[in-house]
Tab-separated table of C-alpha atoms and ligand atoms in Angstrom:
chain	number	residue	atom	x	y	z
A	1	MET	CA	17.309	-7.733	41.799
A	2	TYR	CA	19.223	-7.554	38.481
A	3	LYS	CA	22.891	-6.524	38.480
A	4	PRO	CA	24.787	-4.751	35.717
A	5	THR	CA	27.822	-7.045	35.561
A	6	LEU	CA	29.124	-9.669	33.156
A	7	ASP	CA	29.368	-12.209	35.986
A	8	TYR	CA	25.735	-11.737	36.788
A	9	ALA	CA	24.669	-12.062	33.117
A	10	GLN	CA	26.651	-15.287	32.851
A	11	GLN	CA	25.047	-16.515	36.045
A	12	LEU	CA	21.600	-15.929	34.518
A	13	ASP	CA	22.659	-17.961	31.485
A	14	LYS	CA	23.763	-20.800	33.758
A	15	GLU	CA	20.407	-20.802	35.503
A	16	ASP	CA	18.485	-20.616	32.220
A	17	ASN	CA	16.950	-23.990	31.452
A	18	LEU	CA	16.525	-23.016	27.776
A	19	ALA	CA	20.179	-22.008	27.324
A	20	HIS	CA	20.990	-25.250	25.476
A	21	LEU	CA	18.760	-24.188	22.566
A	22	ARG	CA	21.300	-21.635	21.350
A	23	ALA	CA	23.634	-24.442	20.227
A	24	GLN	CA	20.850	-25.758	18.010
A	25	PHE	CA	21.073	-22.638	15.802
A	26	HIS	CA	23.612	-21.317	13.344
A	27	ILE	CA	24.791	-18.046	14.916
A	28	PRO	CA	26.399	-15.796	12.266
A	29	LYS	CA	30.026	-14.866	13.002
A	30	ASP	CA	32.486	-12.165	12.003
A	31	THR	CA	35.630	-12.934	9.999
A	32	LYS	CA	37.545	-13.670	13.205
A	33	GLY	CA	34.980	-16.246	14.280
A	34	ASN	CA	33.260	-14.163	16.981
A	35	ASP	CA	29.492	-14.611	17.244
A	36	TRP	CA	27.442	-11.670	16.109
A	37	LEU	CA	25.174	-10.199	18.754
A	38	TYR	CA	22.041	-10.880	16.734
A	39	PHE	CA	18.988	-8.822	17.712
A	40	THR	CA	16.975	-9.009	14.501
A	41	GLY	CA	15.008	-12.193	15.047
A	42	ASN	CA	11.999	-9.876	14.596
A	43	SER	CA	13.059	-9.429	10.987
A	44	LEU	CA	14.638	-12.761	10.030
A	45	GLY	CA	14.975	-15.501	12.631
A	46	LEU	CA	18.173	-17.555	12.688
A	47	GLN	CA	18.474	-20.964	11.086
A	48	PRO	CA	17.922	-24.046	13.262
A	49	LYS	CA	20.664	-26.565	12.531
A	50	GLN	CA	18.088	-29.281	11.895
A	51	THR	CA	16.464	-27.334	9.050
A	52	GLN	CA	18.977	-28.654	6.547
A	53	GLN	CA	18.179	-32.248	7.392
A	54	TYR	CA	14.413	-31.656	7.137
A	55	ILE	CA	14.796	-30.124	3.675
A	56	GLN	CA	17.300	-32.798	2.646
A	57	GLN	CA	14.732	-35.477	3.506
A	58	GLU	CA	12.298	-34.028	0.961
A	59	LEU	CA	15.017	-33.591	-1.687
A	60	ASP	CA	16.002	-37.231	-1.169
A	61	ASP	CA	12.422	-38.435	-1.435
A	62	TRP	CA	11.865	-36.334	-4.542
A	63	ALA	CA	14.999	-37.908	-6.084
A	64	LYS	CA	13.878	-41.372	-5.056
A	65	TYR	CA	10.164	-41.279	-5.810
A	66	GLY	CA	9.408	-38.432	-8.213
A	67	VAL	CA	5.672	-37.852	-8.280
A	68	GLU	CA	5.057	-40.913	-6.111
A	69	GLY	CA	6.511	-38.890	-3.243
A	70	HIS	CA	3.046	-37.391	-2.785
A	71	PHE	CA	2.151	-40.718	-1.183
A	72	GLU	CA	5.408	-42.656	-0.745
A	73	ALA	CA	7.682	-40.023	0.818
A	74	ARG	CA	8.501	-40.577	4.464
A	75	ASN	CA	6.397	-37.482	5.100
A	76	PRO	CA	3.901	-37.752	2.229
A	77	TRP	CA	3.549	-34.443	0.386
A	78	MET	CA	-0.168	-34.771	-0.190
A	79	PRO	CA	-1.084	-34.057	3.439
A	80	TYR	CA	2.233	-32.311	4.283
A	81	HIS	CA	0.633	-29.038	5.413
A	82	GLU	CA	-1.376	-31.013	7.964
A	83	PHE	CA	1.873	-31.950	9.729
A	84	LEU	CA	2.299	-28.274	10.636
A	85	THR	CA	-1.197	-27.559	11.841
A	86	ASN	CA	-1.198	-28.772	15.453
A	87	SER	CA	2.053	-27.131	16.473
A	88	MET	CA	1.131	-23.903	14.695
A	89	ALA	CA	-2.260	-23.910	16.415
A	90	ASN	CA	-0.516	-24.319	19.783
A	91	ILE	CA	1.749	-21.346	19.091
A	92	VAL	CA	-1.121	-18.940	18.432
A	93	GLY	CA	-3.657	-20.476	20.822
A	94	ALA	CA	-6.069	-21.797	18.195
A	95	LYS	CA	-7.921	-25.001	17.392
A	96	PRO	CA	-6.390	-27.068	14.580
A	97	LEU	CA	-9.509	-26.471	12.480
A	98	GLU	CA	-8.783	-22.728	12.640
A	99	VAL	CA	-5.211	-22.750	11.300
A	100	VAL	CA	-3.399	-23.494	8.081
A	101	VAL	CA	0.064	-22.675	6.714
A	102	MET	CA	-0.049	-21.321	3.168
A	103	ASN	CA	1.114	-18.524	0.857
A	104	THR	CA	2.760	-15.427	2.251
A	105	LEU	CA	1.452	-12.905	4.724
A	106	THR	CA	0.228	-10.104	2.480
A	107	THR	CA	-1.340	-12.625	0.100
A	108	ASN	CA	-3.191	-14.182	3.025
A	109	LEU	CA	-4.430	-10.781	4.192
A	110	HIS	CA	-5.913	-10.195	0.759
A	111	LEU	CA	-7.544	-13.629	0.613
A	112	LEU	CA	-9.001	-13.032	4.064
A	113	MET	CA	-10.300	-9.614	3.054
A	114	VAL	CA	-12.037	-11.215	0.063
A	115	SER	CA	-14.133	-12.987	2.684
A	116	PHE	CA	-14.189	-10.599	5.619
A	117	TYR	CA	-14.143	-7.188	4.003
A	118	GLN	CA	-17.607	-6.981	2.534
A	119	PRO	CA	-18.295	-3.257	2.340
A	120	THR	CA	-21.698	-1.735	1.649
A	121	LYS	CA	-22.362	1.804	0.390
A	122	THR	CA	-22.545	3.109	3.965
A	123	LYS	CA	-20.430	0.667	5.995
A	124	TYR	CA	-17.116	0.397	4.192
A	125	LYS	CA	-14.318	2.044	6.183
A	126	ILE	CA	-11.230	0.230	7.453
A	127	VAL	CA	-9.377	1.061	10.678
A	128	ILE	CA	-5.613	0.487	10.936
A	129	GLU	CA	-2.924	1.804	13.293
A	130	SER	CA	-1.243	5.002	12.098
A	131	ASP	CA	2.069	3.126	12.398
A	132	ALA	CA	0.845	0.054	10.531
A	133	PHE	CA	3.472	-1.871	8.593
A	134	PRO	CA	3.526	-0.436	5.040
A	135	SER	CA	2.476	-3.698	3.394
A	136	ASP	CA	-0.694	-3.822	5.505
A	137	ARG	CA	-1.498	-0.212	4.688
A	138	TYR	CA	-1.025	-0.777	0.956
A	139	ALA	CA	-3.101	-3.937	1.179
A	140	VAL	CA	-6.111	-2.231	2.787
A	141	GLN	CA	-5.818	0.812	0.522
A	142	SER	CA	-5.873	-1.425	-2.518
A	143	GLN	CA	-8.910	-3.264	-1.127
A	144	LEU	CA	-10.729	0.056	-0.691
A	145	LYS	CA	-9.861	1.022	-4.234
A	146	PHE	CA	-10.817	-2.382	-5.591
A	147	HIS	CA	-14.295	-1.918	-4.103
A	148	GLY	CA	-14.555	1.587	-5.571
A	149	PHE	CA	-13.866	3.660	-2.433
A	150	ASP	CA	-11.516	6.559	-1.844
A	151	THR	CA	-8.311	5.319	-0.209
A	152	GLU	CA	-8.010	8.415	2.005
A	153	GLU	CA	-11.609	8.845	3.011
A	154	GLY	CA	-12.131	5.135	3.576
A	155	LEU	CA	-9.121	4.690	5.839
A	156	ILE	CA	-9.306	5.569	9.545
A	157	GLU	CA	-6.070	5.706	11.514
A	158	TRP	CA	-5.853	4.845	15.184
A	159	LYS	CA	-3.119	7.210	16.312
A	160	PRO	CA	-1.093	7.779	19.464
A	161	ARG	CA	-2.042	10.999	21.229
A	162	GLU	CA	-0.053	14.168	20.675
A	163	GLY	CA	3.376	13.784	22.296
A	164	GLU	CA	2.906	10.026	22.875
A	165	GLU	CA	4.263	6.987	21.059
A	166	LEU	CA	1.899	4.222	22.162
A	167	LEU	CA	-1.703	3.498	21.287
A	168	ARG	CA	-4.493	3.718	23.856
A	169	ILE	CA	-7.333	1.266	23.615
A	170	GLU	CA	-9.829	3.956	24.764
A	171	ASP	CA	-9.024	5.878	21.601
A	172	LEU	CA	-9.934	2.905	19.421
A	173	GLU	CA	-13.106	2.539	21.436
A	174	LYS	CA	-13.989	6.151	20.726
A	175	ILE	CA	-13.346	5.797	16.988
A	176	VAL	CA	-15.591	2.746	16.823
A	177	ASP	CA	-18.261	4.302	19.075
A	178	ASP	CA	-18.403	7.416	16.914
A	179	GLN	CA	-17.990	5.946	13.448
A	180	GLY	CA	-18.785	2.245	13.851
A	181	ASP	CA	-21.793	2.443	11.556
A	182	GLU	CA	-19.438	3.330	8.715
A	183	ILE	CA	-16.693	0.858	9.625
A	184	ALA	CA	-16.588	-2.570	7.981
A	185	LEU	CA	-13.223	-3.830	9.206
A	186	LEU	CA	-10.540	-3.347	11.860
A	187	LEU	CA	-7.154	-4.664	10.731
A	188	ILE	CA	-4.644	-4.198	13.521
A	189	GLY	CA	-1.086	-5.381	14.143
A	190	GLY	CA	-1.218	-7.480	17.338
A	191	VAL	CA	2.346	-6.467	18.206
A	192	ASN	CA	3.303	-3.212	16.540
A	193	TYR	CA	6.456	-3.654	14.451
A	194	TYR	CA	7.762	-0.185	15.323
A	195	THR	CA	7.033	0.306	19.024
A	196	GLY	CA	6.828	-3.360	20.054
A	197	GLN	CA	3.522	-2.627	21.807
A	198	TYR	CA	1.381	-5.747	22.292
A	199	LEU	CA	-2.241	-4.733	22.081
A	200	ASP	CA	-5.148	-6.343	23.887
A	201	ILE	CA	-6.498	-8.443	21.031
A	202	LYS	CA	-9.532	-9.669	22.927
A	203	ARG	CA	-10.560	-6.127	23.752
A	204	ILE	CA	-10.111	-5.065	20.115
A	205	ALA	CA	-12.370	-7.928	19.041
A	206	GLU	CA	-15.040	-6.863	21.549
A	207	ILE	CA	-14.866	-3.235	20.500
A	208	GLY	CA	-15.172	-4.044	16.801
A	209	GLN	CA	-17.803	-6.716	17.083
A	210	ALA	CA	-20.037	-4.563	19.311
A	211	LYS	CA	-20.562	-2.450	16.184
A	212	ASN	CA	-20.710	-5.349	13.729
A	213	CYS	CA	-17.264	-4.717	12.327
A	214	MET	CA	-15.044	-7.613	11.274
A	215	VAL	CA	-11.797	-7.821	13.206
A	216	GLY	CA	-8.530	-9.100	11.752
A	217	ILE	CA	-5.135	-9.219	13.422
A	218	ASP	CA	-1.716	-9.200	11.779
A	219	LEU	CA	0.519	-11.318	13.974
A	220	ALA	CA	3.766	-10.965	12.007
A	221	HIS	CA	5.468	-9.686	15.163
A	222	GLY	CA	3.407	-11.817	17.495
A	223	ALA	CA	3.630	-15.423	16.325
A	224	GLY	CA	6.347	-17.203	18.284
A	225	ASN	CA	6.880	-14.078	20.388
A	226	ILE	CA	3.763	-13.677	22.534
A	227	SER	CA	0.825	-16.039	23.207
A	228	PRO	CA	-2.131	-14.371	21.530
A	229	GLU	CA	-4.798	-17.009	22.422
A	230	LEU	CA	-6.512	-16.366	19.111
A	231	HIS	CA	-9.471	-18.660	19.636
A	232	ASP	CA	-10.451	-17.182	23.005
A	233	SER	CA	-9.879	-13.648	21.770
A	234	GLY	CA	-12.778	-14.090	19.351
A	235	VAL	CA	-11.118	-12.209	16.469
A	236	ASP	CA	-12.536	-13.161	13.099
A	237	PHE	CA	-9.258	-13.798	11.338
A	238	ALA	CA	-5.493	-13.408	11.583
A	239	ALA	CA	-2.371	-13.935	9.506
A	240	TRP	CA	1.372	-13.976	10.194
A	241	CYS	CA	4.642	-14.759	8.501
A	242	THR	CA	6.972	-17.502	9.734
A	243	TYR	CA	10.389	-16.056	8.880
A	244	LYS	CA	10.533	-13.664	11.839
A	245	TYR	CA	10.165	-15.284	15.275
A	246	LEU	CA	9.293	-18.637	13.726
A	247	ASN	CA	12.766	-19.118	12.196
A	248	SER	CA	11.648	-20.750	8.978
A	249	GLY	CA	13.828	-18.964	6.433
A	250	PRO	CA	13.671	-15.914	4.154
A	251	GLY	CA	10.338	-15.431	2.408
A	252	SER	CA	8.927	-18.606	3.900
A	253	LEU	CA	5.219	-19.375	3.996
A	254	ALA	CA	2.708	-17.730	6.306
A	255	GLY	CA	0.039	-18.786	8.772
A	256	LEU	CA	-3.665	-18.062	8.545
A	257	PHE	CA	-6.358	-18.221	11.211
A	258	VAL	CA	-10.109	-18.127	10.707
A	259	HIS	CA	-12.186	-18.359	13.854
A	260	GLU	CA	-14.268	-21.475	14.325
A	261	LYS	CA	-17.460	-19.393	14.161
A	262	HIS	CA	-16.832	-19.011	10.403
A	263	ALA	CA	-15.524	-22.544	9.837
A	264	HIS	CA	-18.672	-24.024	8.351
A	265	ASN	CA	-20.058	-21.011	6.555
A	266	LYS	CA	-20.010	-22.087	2.921
A	267	GLU	CA	-21.750	-18.874	1.887
A	268	LEU	CA	-18.780	-16.641	2.670
A	269	PRO	CA	-17.404	-15.112	-0.509
A	270	ARG	CA	-13.936	-16.488	-1.178
A	271	PHE	CA	-11.532	-17.314	-3.952
A	272	ALA	CA	-11.185	-20.944	-4.884
A	273	GLY	CA	-8.659	-23.407	-6.213
A	274	TRP	CA	-8.304	-27.161	-6.057
A	275	TRP	CA	-6.684	-27.045	-2.613
A	276	ASN	CA	-9.701	-25.643	-0.800
A	277	HIS	CA	-11.940	-28.213	-2.461
A	278	ASN	CA	-13.049	-31.253	-0.454
A	279	LYS	CA	-10.098	-33.634	-0.022
A	280	GLU	CA	-12.249	-36.702	-0.678
A	281	THR	CA	-13.106	-35.737	-4.220
A	282	ARG	CA	-10.211	-33.403	-5.066
A	283	PHE	CA	-8.653	-35.795	-7.548
A	284	ASN	CA	-11.848	-36.803	-9.266
A	285	MET	CA	-11.214	-33.530	-11.061
A	286	ARG	CA	-14.672	-33.067	-12.557
A	287	GLN	CA	-16.582	-32.349	-9.368
A	288	PRO	CA	-18.249	-28.992	-8.772
A	289	PHE	CA	-16.416	-26.924	-6.153
A	290	ASP	CA	-17.135	-28.120	-2.620
A	291	VAL	CA	-15.312	-25.997	-0.073
A	292	MET	CA	-13.571	-27.550	2.931
A	293	PRO	CA	-14.489	-26.436	6.443
A	294	GLY	CA	-12.093	-24.381	8.550
A	295	ALA	CA	-8.920	-22.552	7.616
A	296	GLU	CA	-8.047	-25.123	4.949
A	297	GLY	CA	-10.984	-23.695	3.051
A	298	TRP	CA	-8.832	-20.657	2.184
A	299	GLN	CA	-6.024	-22.565	0.469
A	300	LEU	CA	-5.760	-22.396	-3.308
A	301	SER	CA	-2.704	-24.300	-4.450
A	302	ASN	CA	-0.677	-27.324	-3.553
A	303	PRO	CA	2.019	-25.924	-1.274
A	304	PRO	CA	5.830	-25.748	-1.642
A	305	ILE	CA	7.117	-28.732	0.334
A	306	LEU	CA	10.716	-27.505	0.644
A	307	SER	CA	9.589	-24.346	2.411
A	308	MET	CA	7.186	-26.340	4.564
A	309	ALA	CA	10.024	-28.653	5.571
A	310	ALA	CA	11.888	-25.636	6.985
A	311	ILE	CA	8.783	-24.563	8.874
A	312	ARG	CA	8.376	-28.065	10.236
A	313	ALA	CA	11.981	-28.104	11.492
A	314	SER	CA	11.300	-24.929	13.437
A	315	LEU	CA	7.825	-25.820	14.698
A	316	ASP	CA	9.140	-29.112	16.060
A	317	MET	CA	11.449	-27.060	18.277
A	318	PHE	CA	8.607	-24.816	19.434
A	319	GLU	CA	6.475	-27.853	20.136
A	320	GLU	CA	9.210	-29.360	22.261
A	321	VAL	CA	9.877	-26.215	24.290
A	322	GLY	CA	6.363	-24.754	24.447
A	323	MET	CA	5.354	-21.097	24.357
A	324	GLU	CA	4.946	-20.920	28.106
A	325	ALA	CA	8.599	-21.647	28.825
A	326	LEU	CA	9.700	-19.364	26.000
A	327	ARG	CA	7.545	-16.522	27.265
A	328	ALA	CA	8.879	-16.933	30.792
A	329	LYS	CA	12.467	-16.662	29.575
A	330	SER	CA	11.555	-13.852	27.204
A	331	GLU	CA	10.121	-11.694	29.978
A	332	LYS	CA	13.254	-12.172	32.007
A	333	LEU	CA	15.651	-11.587	29.120
A	334	THR	CA	13.917	-8.445	27.894
A	335	GLY	CA	13.479	-7.345	31.513
A	336	TYR	CA	17.244	-7.568	31.968
A	337	PHE	CA	17.830	-5.726	28.709
A	338	GLU	CA	15.472	-2.952	29.824
A	339	TYR	CA	17.175	-2.748	33.214
A	340	LEU	CA	20.608	-2.349	31.607
A	341	ILE	CA	19.385	0.303	29.157
A	342	ASN	CA	17.823	2.214	32.044
A	343	GLN	CA	21.204	2.156	33.833
A	344	ILE	CA	22.749	4.186	31.020
A	345	ASP	CA	23.297	7.543	32.578
A	346	THR	CA	22.286	9.962	29.861
A	347	GLY	CA	19.116	11.856	29.195
A	348	SER	CA	19.302	11.050	25.493
A	349	ILE	CA	17.966	7.507	25.533
A	350	LYS	CA	14.364	6.410	25.895
A	351	ILE	CA	12.621	3.078	25.511
A	352	ILE	CA	9.339	3.641	23.685
A	353	THR	CA	8.114	0.061	24.127
A	354	PRO	CA	5.722	-0.364	27.090
A	355	SER	CA	7.459	-1.231	30.357
A	356	ASN	CA	4.679	-3.612	31.389
A	357	PRO	CA	5.757	-7.104	30.214
A	358	LYS	CA	2.102	-7.943	29.456
A	359	GLU	CA	2.061	-5.166	26.872
A	360	ARG	CA	5.105	-6.187	24.888
A	361	GLY	CA	6.918	-9.154	23.415
A	362	CYS	CA	10.688	-9.471	23.418
A	363	GLN	CA	11.438	-6.365	21.349
A	364	LEU	CA	12.530	-3.040	22.782
A	365	SER	CA	12.449	0.028	20.564
A	366	ILE	CA	15.074	2.427	21.813
A	367	GLN	CA	14.923	6.060	20.872
A	368	VAL	CA	18.257	7.865	20.883
A	369	LYS	CA	17.821	11.631	20.739
A	370	ASN	CA	19.946	13.432	18.154
A	371	ALA	CA	21.277	10.134	16.829
A	372	ASP	CA	21.386	9.338	13.154
A	373	LYS	CA	22.045	6.269	11.105
A	374	SER	CA	25.785	6.460	11.865
A	375	LEU	CA	25.007	4.996	15.299
A	376	HIS	CA	23.436	1.980	13.653
A	377	LYS	CA	26.494	1.679	11.398
A	378	LYS	CA	28.816	1.742	14.407
A	379	LEU	CA	26.770	-0.908	16.185
A	380	THR	CA	27.030	-3.090	13.096
A	381	GLU	CA	30.810	-2.544	12.939
A	382	ASN	CA	30.842	-3.893	16.499
A	383	ASN	CA	29.022	-7.090	15.455
A	384	ILE	CA	25.707	-5.884	16.875
A	385	ILE	CA	22.917	-6.554	14.423
A	386	THR	CA	19.903	-4.330	15.086
A	387	ASP	CA	17.297	-2.627	12.985
A	388	TRP	CA	17.249	1.127	12.462
A	389	ARG	CA	14.017	3.050	11.940
A	390	GLU	CA	14.173	6.686	10.893
A	391	PRO	CA	14.461	9.131	12.454
A	392	ASP	CA	16.078	7.848	15.647
A	393	VAL	CA	14.894	4.426	16.791
A	394	ILE	CA	16.897	1.214	17.197
A	395	ARG	CA	14.731	-1.890	17.329
A	396	CYS	CA	16.292	-4.794	19.211
A	397	ALA	CA	14.744	-8.183	19.772
A	398	PRO	CA	16.473	-10.529	22.208
A	399	VAL	CA	14.927	-13.836	21.176
A	400	PRO	CA	14.516	-16.402	23.981
A	401	MET	CA	15.307	-19.362	21.687
A	402	TYR	CA	18.867	-18.276	20.917
A	403	ASN	CA	19.845	-14.999	22.566
A	404	SER	CA	21.652	-15.097	25.895
A	405	PHE	CA	21.776	-12.773	28.877
A	406	GLU	CA	25.422	-12.276	27.998
A	407	ASP	CA	24.427	-11.085	24.483
A	408	VAL	CA	22.240	-8.451	26.057
A	409	TYR	CA	24.930	-7.409	28.534
A	410	ARG	CA	27.595	-7.078	25.836
A	411	MET	CA	25.282	-5.156	23.565
A	412	VAL	CA	24.522	-2.525	26.186
A	413	GLU	CA	28.214	-2.212	27.160
A	414	ILE	CA	29.095	-1.405	23.554
A	415	LEU	CA	26.124	0.928	23.132
A	416	LYS	CA	27.320	2.870	26.185
A	417	THR	CA	30.760	3.451	24.688
A	418	LEU	CA	29.209	4.641	21.417
A	419	LEU	CA	26.869	7.184	22.969
B	1	PLP	C1	7.000	-8.470	8.177
B	1	PLP	C2	5.635	-7.930	7.983
B	1	PLP	C3	4.983	-8.011	6.750
B	1	PLP	C4	5.662	-8.616	5.554
B	1	PLP	O1	4.742	-9.111	4.632
B	1	PLP	P1	5.127	-10.239	3.582
B	1	PLP	O2	3.877	-10.467	2.843
B	1	PLP	O3	5.609	-11.438	4.368
B	1	PLP	O4	6.248	-9.718	2.725
B	1	PLP	C5	3.693	-7.519	6.658
B	1	PLP	N1	3.075	-6.962	7.732
B	1	PLP	C6	3.677	-6.860	8.936
B	1	PLP	C7	2.957	-6.261	10.086
B	1	PLP	C8	4.981	-7.334	9.102
B	1	PLP	O5	5.588	-7.214	10.280
């Protein structure tokens, strides 16, 4: 079906009904004006051209109205976070009540663990993937320590089997079957940042909850990449950043999901601030704390509007295109990428990401035997922006919003000459 030629790649771009989106982004260029082949949307998504205008609107209204902008701005700042909720909920498959944009990812994980990691003397352990993103590992270790537990003994790693790279759900099942009485929480990356493996979130929720463990999912590499259907999955909570696939700018705010089943539980332990207090009486100032239902009940502070404006610019694009169309293109684009890599006639290259499109997002993690970081350097010198993970893995994410079939074709042609 696919063909390994430039003509064919260009033909796929012509047939792609999302191809026009690329022109709505700033694509970084080299000094001669050639577009970079940008494959690191999994690390920092590119800037939508309309972001500037969305931020400018808030700067203008701040200049014009000062504090009155909270009510008088074209997009009043007081409820500004609410403008993001519906489109964010659509992206992750949640109800609006279950989602809010606030803080940053690791901060949100901690706030969620305040509520959902409630260890007892005997049921206190936390399960993570052995290849968990370092921030998540540090976060759960510090939670263990904070509650007075040993950070080694209290941490259970779900590992790939000897000689394998990917995780098997049966192995998680066995861990929870055997040790579930001691486990308080499963905190798992929905799409693994290293291998690109997309895990069965619903199954993880079932496995954990069968033994009364809380289940949280880190969707940093999932949001805007795959459709996790968070509500139906039944996971207790989730969090994700918006600067990767959600194109909202470096260090931008994060998303938080709390399942509807916890939405009205006022007894859950949680940290408080004025922004999770009842909106109706928030400005009466002298009221006792009255927590809001749903995900908004985890907010603390009034949020940074300039960062939210950038998120809004991006989410408006997602809302217009829809995850379904993006996913359809993504499967095709990554499928073509995989096909071209598999055409490379050398035994030294191996894709460690699952080959089943249902078990991955757009990223492919390519292992190059005996390679070192000089390969990554050479790719960069050739305008190919990828991410290198020691000892020998190149992570590449062709993003359906702005990467083309031609990008993928050119990348593999250059890789071939460098091998
Ligand atoms: C990118 C990423 C982070 C980064 O956390 P911040 O709090 O946004 O700095 C954390 N966890 C995972 C799994 C990630 O992919």
